[in-house]
């Protein structure tokens, strides 16, 4: 199952009782408690893993360079929009994006987890 929590939007406003500027973007965090049961082609498997790795490597590189937080956020947002978008304006696209996000999460989790329990 997939749960999405929004920060910087309605949930934060409700939690802190203050209004959030409309210009502030929401940050989406996906939490996965069960591995996907979907069938996936070898091409999708490779592409999803590569796309997620591009984003994670860019985060590591930015941290290593000592990039400022604002610059890092902008860089990550661009990469995520390109490789791991979460388009929430059209349901079929959002479902496709969430599928890719979940599958790529578990692909890399399988590949890089040190213990069987984490895989």
JSON list of C-alpha atoms in Angstrom, two decimals:
[
{"chain": "A", "resi": 1, "resn": "UNK", "atom": "CA", "xyz": [0.00, 0.00, 0.00]},
{"chain": "A", "resi": 2, "resn": "UNK", "atom": "CA", "xyz": [1.11, 3.54, -0.60]},
{"chain": "A", "resi": 3, "resn": "UNK", "atom": "CA", "xyz": [0.51, 6.41, 1.75]},
{"chain": "A", "resi": 4, "resn": "UNK", "atom": "CA", "xyz": [1.32, 9.95, 0.71]},
{"chain": "A", "resi": 5, "resn": "UNK", "atom": "CA", "xyz": [1.87, 12.71, 3.19]},
{"chain": "A", "resi": 6, "resn": "UNK", "atom": "CA", "xyz": [2.04, 16.35, 2.11]},
{"chain": "A", "resi": 7, "resn": "UNK", "atom": "CA", "xyz": [4.20, 18.83, 3.94]},
{"chain": "A", "resi": 8, "resn": "UNK", "atom": "CA", "xyz": [3.91, 22.55, 3.32]},
{"chain": "A", "resi": 9, "resn": "UNK", "atom": "CA", "xyz": [0.25, 22.30, 2.38]},
{"chain": "A", "resi": 10, "resn": "UNK", "atom": "CA", "xyz": [-2.98, 21.49, 4.16]},
{"chain": "A", "resi": 11, "resn": "UNK", "atom": "CA", "xyz": [-1.48, 18.96, 6.56]},
{"chain": "A", "resi": 12, "resn": "UNK", "atom": "CA", "xyz": [1.10, 21.42, 7.85]},
{"chain": "A", "resi": 13, "resn": "UNK", "atom": "CA", "xyz": [-1.49, 24.16, 8.15]},
{"chain": "A", "resi": 14, "resn": "UNK", "atom": "CA", "xyz": [-3.73, 21.85, 10.17]},
{"chain": "A", "resi": 15, "resn": "UNK", "atom": "CA", "xyz": [-0.80, 20.69, 12.33]},
{"chain": "A", "resi": 16, "resn": "UNK", "atom": "CA", "xyz": [0.50, 24.15, 13.18]},
{"chain": "A", "resi": 17, "resn": "UNK", "atom": "CA", "xyz": [-2.68, 26.21, 12.91]},
{"chain": "A", "resi": 18, "resn": "UNK", "atom": "CA", "xyz": [-1.07, 28.82, 10.68]},
{"chain": "A", "resi": 19, "resn": "UNK", "atom": "CA", "xyz": [-1.66, 29.70, 7.09]},
{"chain": "A", "resi": 20, "resn": "UNK", "atom": "CA", "xyz": [0.95, 28.71, 4.53]},
{"chain": "A", "resi": 21, "resn": "UNK", "atom": "CA", "xyz": [1.61, 30.99, 1.54]},
{"chain": "A", "resi": 22, "resn": "UNK", "atom": "CA", "xyz": [-0.07, 29.68, -1.62]},
{"chain": "A", "resi": 23, "resn": "UNK", "atom": "CA", "xyz": [3.24, 30.03, -3.46]},
{"chain": "A", "resi": 24, "resn": "UNK", "atom": "CA", "xyz": [4.95, 27.47, -1.23]},
{"chain": "A", "resi": 25, "resn": "UNK", "atom": "CA", "xyz": [5.28, 24.12, -2.95]},
{"chain": "A", "resi": 26, "resn": "UNK", "atom": "CA", "xyz": [4.15, 20.92, -1.30]},
{"chain": "A", "resi": 27, "resn": "UNK", "atom": "CA", "xyz": [6.76, 18.24, -0.74]},
{"chain": "A", "resi": 28, "resn": "UNK", "atom": "CA", "xyz": [5.46, 14.74, -1.27]},
{"chain": "A", "resi": 29, "resn": "UNK", "atom": "CA", "xyz": [6.82, 11.84, 0.73]},
{"chain": "A", "resi": 30, "resn": "UNK", "atom": "CA", "xyz": [5.80, 8.33, -0.20]},
{"chain": "A", "resi": 31, "resn": "UNK", "atom": "CA", "xyz": [5.96, 5.66, 2.46]},
{"chain": "A", "resi": 32, "resn": "UNK", "atom": "CA", "xyz": [5.84, 2.03, 1.38]},
{"chain": "A", "resi": 33, "resn": "UNK", "atom": "CA", "xyz": [5.07, -0.70, 3.89]},
{"chain": "A", "resi": 34, "resn": "UNK", "atom": "CA", "xyz": [4.61, -3.58, 1.42]},
{"chain": "A", "resi": 35, "resn": "UNK", "atom": "CA", "xyz": [6.65, -4.52, -1.64]},
{"chain": "A", "resi": 36, "resn": "UNK", "atom": "CA", "xyz": [4.90, -4.19, -5.00]},
{"chain": "A", "resi": 37, "resn": "UNK", "atom": "CA", "xyz": [3.23, -7.22, -6.54]},
{"chain": "A", "resi": 38, "resn": "UNK", "atom": "CA", "xyz": [3.25, -5.85, -10.10]},
{"chain": "A", "resi": 39, "resn": "UNK", "atom": "CA", "xyz": [4.85, -7.58, -13.02]},
{"chain": "A", "resi": 40, "resn": "UNK", "atom": "CA", "xyz": [7.57, -5.48, -14.58]},
{"chain": "A", "resi": 41, "resn": "UNK", "atom": "CA", "xyz": [9.51, -5.82, -17.82]},
{"chain": "A", "resi": 42, "resn": "UNK", "atom": "CA", "xyz": [13.29, -6.02, -17.79]},
{"chain": "A", "resi": 43, "resn": "UNK", "atom": "CA", "xyz": [13.42, -2.69, -19.62]},
{"chain": "A", "resi": 44, "resn": "UNK", "atom": "CA", "xyz": [11.24, -0.99, -16.95]},
{"chain": "A", "resi": 45, "resn": "UNK", "atom": "CA", "xyz": [13.30, -2.62, -14.18]},
{"chain": "A", "resi": 46, "resn": "UNK", "atom": "CA", "xyz": [16.53, -1.20, -15.60]},
{"chain": "A", "resi": 47, "resn": "UNK", "atom": "CA", "xyz": [15.08, 2.22, -16.46]},
{"chain": "A", "resi": 48, "resn": "UNK", "atom": "CA", "xyz": [13.38, 2.71, -13.08]},
{"chain": "A", "resi": 49, "resn": "UNK", "atom": "CA", "xyz": [16.56, 1.77, -11.21]},
{"chain": "A", "resi": 50, "resn": "UNK", "atom": "CA", "xyz": [18.72, 4.06, -13.36]},
{"chain": "A", "resi": 51, "resn": "UNK", "atom": "CA", "xyz": [16.34, 7.00, -12.98]},
{"chain": "A", "resi": 52, "resn": "UNK", "atom": "CA", "xyz": [16.27, 6.68, -9.19]},
{"chain": "A", "resi": 53, "resn": "UNK", "atom": "CA", "xyz": [20.06, 6.25, -9.07]},
{"chain": "A", "resi": 54, "resn": "UNK", "atom": "CA", "xyz": [20.52, 9.46, -11.08]},
{"chain": "A", "resi": 55, "resn": "UNK", "atom": "CA", "xyz": [18.58, 11.41, -8.47]},
{"chain": "A", "resi": 56, "resn": "UNK", "atom": "CA", "xyz": [20.34, 9.77, -5.50]},
{"chain": "A", "resi": 57, "resn": "UNK", "atom": "CA", "xyz": [23.81, 10.24, -7.01]},
{"chain": "A", "resi": 58, "resn": "UNK", "atom": "CA", "xyz": [23.05, 13.91, -7.69]},
{"chain": "A", "resi": 59, "resn": "UNK", "atom": "CA", "xyz": [22.03, 14.36, -4.05]},
{"chain": "A", "resi": 60, "resn": "UNK", "atom": "CA", "xyz": [25.30, 12.78, -2.90]},
{"chain": "A", "resi": 61, "resn": "UNK", "atom": "CA", "xyz": [27.32, 14.93, -5.31]},
{"chain": "A", "resi": 62, "resn": "UNK", "atom": "CA", "xyz": [25.55, 18.10, -4.15]},
{"chain": "A", "resi": 63, "resn": "UNK", "atom": "CA", "xyz": [26.20, 17.23, -0.50]},
{"chain": "A", "resi": 64, "resn": "UNK", "atom": "CA", "xyz": [29.87, 16.50, -1.26]},
{"chain": "A", "resi": 65, "resn": "UNK", "atom": "CA", "xyz": [30.24, 19.90, -2.97]},
{"chain": "A", "resi": 66, "resn": "UNK", "atom": "CA", "xyz": [28.71, 21.64, 0.04]},
{"chain": "A", "resi": 67, "resn": "UNK", "atom": "CA", "xyz": [25.88, 23.03, -2.06]},
{"chain": "A", "resi": 68, "resn": "UNK", "atom": "CA", "xyz": [23.63, 25.51, -0.25]},
{"chain": "A", "resi": 69, "resn": "UNK", "atom": "CA", "xyz": [20.22, 24.19, 0.82]},
{"chain": "A", "resi": 70, "resn": "UNK", "atom": "CA", "xyz": [18.23, 26.39, -1.60]},
{"chain": "A", "resi": 71, "resn": "UNK", "atom": "CA", "xyz": [20.46, 25.48, -4.53]},
{"chain": "A", "resi": 72, "resn": "UNK", "atom": "CA", "xyz": [20.32, 21.80, -3.60]},
{"chain": "A", "resi": 73, "resn": "UNK", "atom": "CA", "xyz": [16.52, 21.85, -3.34]},
{"chain": "A", "resi": 74, "resn": "UNK", "atom": "CA", "xyz": [16.23, 23.49, -6.76]},
{"chain": "A", "resi": 75, "resn": "UNK", "atom": "CA", "xyz": [18.63, 20.94, -8.27]},
{"chain": "A", "resi": 76, "resn": "UNK", "atom": "CA", "xyz": [16.78, 17.99, -6.71]},
{"chain": "A", "resi": 77, "resn": "UNK", "atom": "CA", "xyz": [13.38, 19.33, -7.80]},
{"chain": "A", "resi": 78, "resn": "UNK", "atom": "CA", "xyz": [14.60, 19.56, -11.41]},
{"chain": "A", "resi": 79, "resn": "UNK", "atom": "CA", "xyz": [15.99, 16.02, -11.33]},
{"chain": "A", "resi": 80, "resn": "UNK", "atom": "CA", "xyz": [12.87, 14.61, -9.69]},
{"chain": "A", "resi": 81, "resn": "UNK", "atom": "CA", "xyz": [10.66, 16.36, -12.25]},
{"chain": "A", "resi": 82, "resn": "UNK", "atom": "CA", "xyz": [12.70, 14.74, -14.99]},
{"chain": "A", "resi": 83, "resn": "UNK", "atom": "CA", "xyz": [13.33, 11.26, -13.58]},
{"chain": "A", "resi": 84, "resn": "UNK", "atom": "CA", "xyz": [10.84, 10.65, -10.72]},
{"chain": "A", "resi": 85, "resn": "UNK", "atom": "CA", "xyz": [7.90, 13.01, -11.24]},
{"chain": "A", "resi": 86, "resn": "UNK", "atom": "CA", "xyz": [4.80, 12.85, -9.07]},
{"chain": "A", "resi": 87, "resn": "UNK", "atom": "CA", "xyz": [2.25, 14.56, -11.29]},
{"chain": "A", "resi": 88, "resn": "UNK", "atom": "CA", "xyz": [-0.86, 14.97, -9.16]},
{"chain": "A", "resi": 89, "resn": "UNK", "atom": "CA", "xyz": [-3.04, 16.83, -11.65]},
{"chain": "A", "resi": 90, "resn": "UNK", "atom": "CA", "xyz": [-4.16, 13.77, -13.65]},
{"chain": "A", "resi": 91, "resn": "UNK", "atom": "CA", "xyz": [-5.00, 10.49, -11.90]},
{"chain": "A", "resi": 92, "resn": "UNK", "atom": "CA", "xyz": [-3.63, 8.04, -14.51]},
{"chain": "A", "resi": 93, "resn": "UNK", "atom": "CA", "xyz": [-0.30, 9.91, -14.57]},
{"chain": "A", "resi": 94, "resn": "UNK", "atom": "CA", "xyz": [-0.12, 10.00, -10.78]},
{"chain": "A", "resi": 95, "resn": "UNK", "atom": "CA", "xyz": [-0.78, 6.26, -10.57]},
{"chain": "A", "resi": 96, "resn": "UNK", "atom": "CA", "xyz": [1.96, 5.63, -13.15]},
{"chain": "A", "resi": 97, "resn": "UNK", "atom": "CA", "xyz": [4.38, 7.90, -11.26]},
{"chain": "A", "resi": 98, "resn": "UNK", "atom": "CA", "xyz": [3.63, 6.26, -7.92]},
{"chain": "A", "resi": 99, "resn": "UNK", "atom": "CA", "xyz": [4.14, 2.82, -9.47]},
{"chain": "A", "resi": 100, "resn": "UNK", "atom": "CA", "xyz": [7.55, 3.89, -10.78]},
{"chain": "A", "resi": 101, "resn": "UNK", "atom": "CA", "xyz": [8.48, 5.46, -7.46]},
{"chain": "A", "resi": 102, "resn": "UNK", "atom": "CA", "xyz": [7.52, 2.37, -5.47]},
{"chain": "A", "resi": 103, "resn": "UNK", "atom": "CA", "xyz": [9.13, -0.11, -7.86]},
{"chain": "A", "resi": 104, "resn": "UNK", "atom": "CA", "xyz": [12.37, 1.88, -8.12]},
{"chain": "A", "resi": 105, "resn": "UNK", "atom": "CA", "xyz": [12.48, 2.17, -4.33]},
{"chain": "A", "resi": 106, "resn": "UNK", "atom": "CA", "xyz": [12.27, -1.60, -3.91]},
{"chain": "A", "resi": 107, "resn": "UNK", "atom": "CA", "xyz": [14.63, -2.35, -6.81]},
{"chain": "A", "resi": 108, "resn": "UNK", "atom": "CA", "xyz": [17.38, -0.31, -5.19]},
{"chain": "A", "resi": 109, "resn": "UNK", "atom": "CA", "xyz": [16.46, -1.61, -1.77]},
{"chain": "A", "resi": 110, "resn": "UNK", "atom": "CA", "xyz": [16.98, -5.17, -3.05]},
{"chain": "A", "resi": 111, "resn": "UNK", "atom": "CA", "xyz": [20.24, -4.23, -4.72]},
{"chain": "A", "resi": 112, "resn": "UNK", "atom": "CA", "xyz": [21.83, -2.25, -1.89]},
{"chain": "A", "resi": 113, "resn": "UNK", "atom": "CA", "xyz": [20.44, -3.62, 1.39]},
{"chain": "A", "resi": 114, "resn": "UNK", "atom": "CA", "xyz": [23.10, -5.34, 3.44]},
{"chain": "A", "resi": 115, "resn": "UNK", "atom": "CA", "xyz": [20.77, -7.67, 5.28]},
{"chain": "A", "resi": 116, "resn": "UNK", "atom": "CA", "xyz": [18.07, -10.05, 4.08]},
{"chain": "A", "resi": 117, "resn": "UNK", "atom": "CA", "xyz": [15.61, -8.46, 6.53]},
{"chain": "A", "resi": 118, "resn": "UNK", "atom": "CA", "xyz": [15.89, -5.05, 4.82]},
{"chain": "A", "resi": 119, "resn": "UNK", "atom": "CA", "xyz": [15.38, -6.54, 1.35]}
]
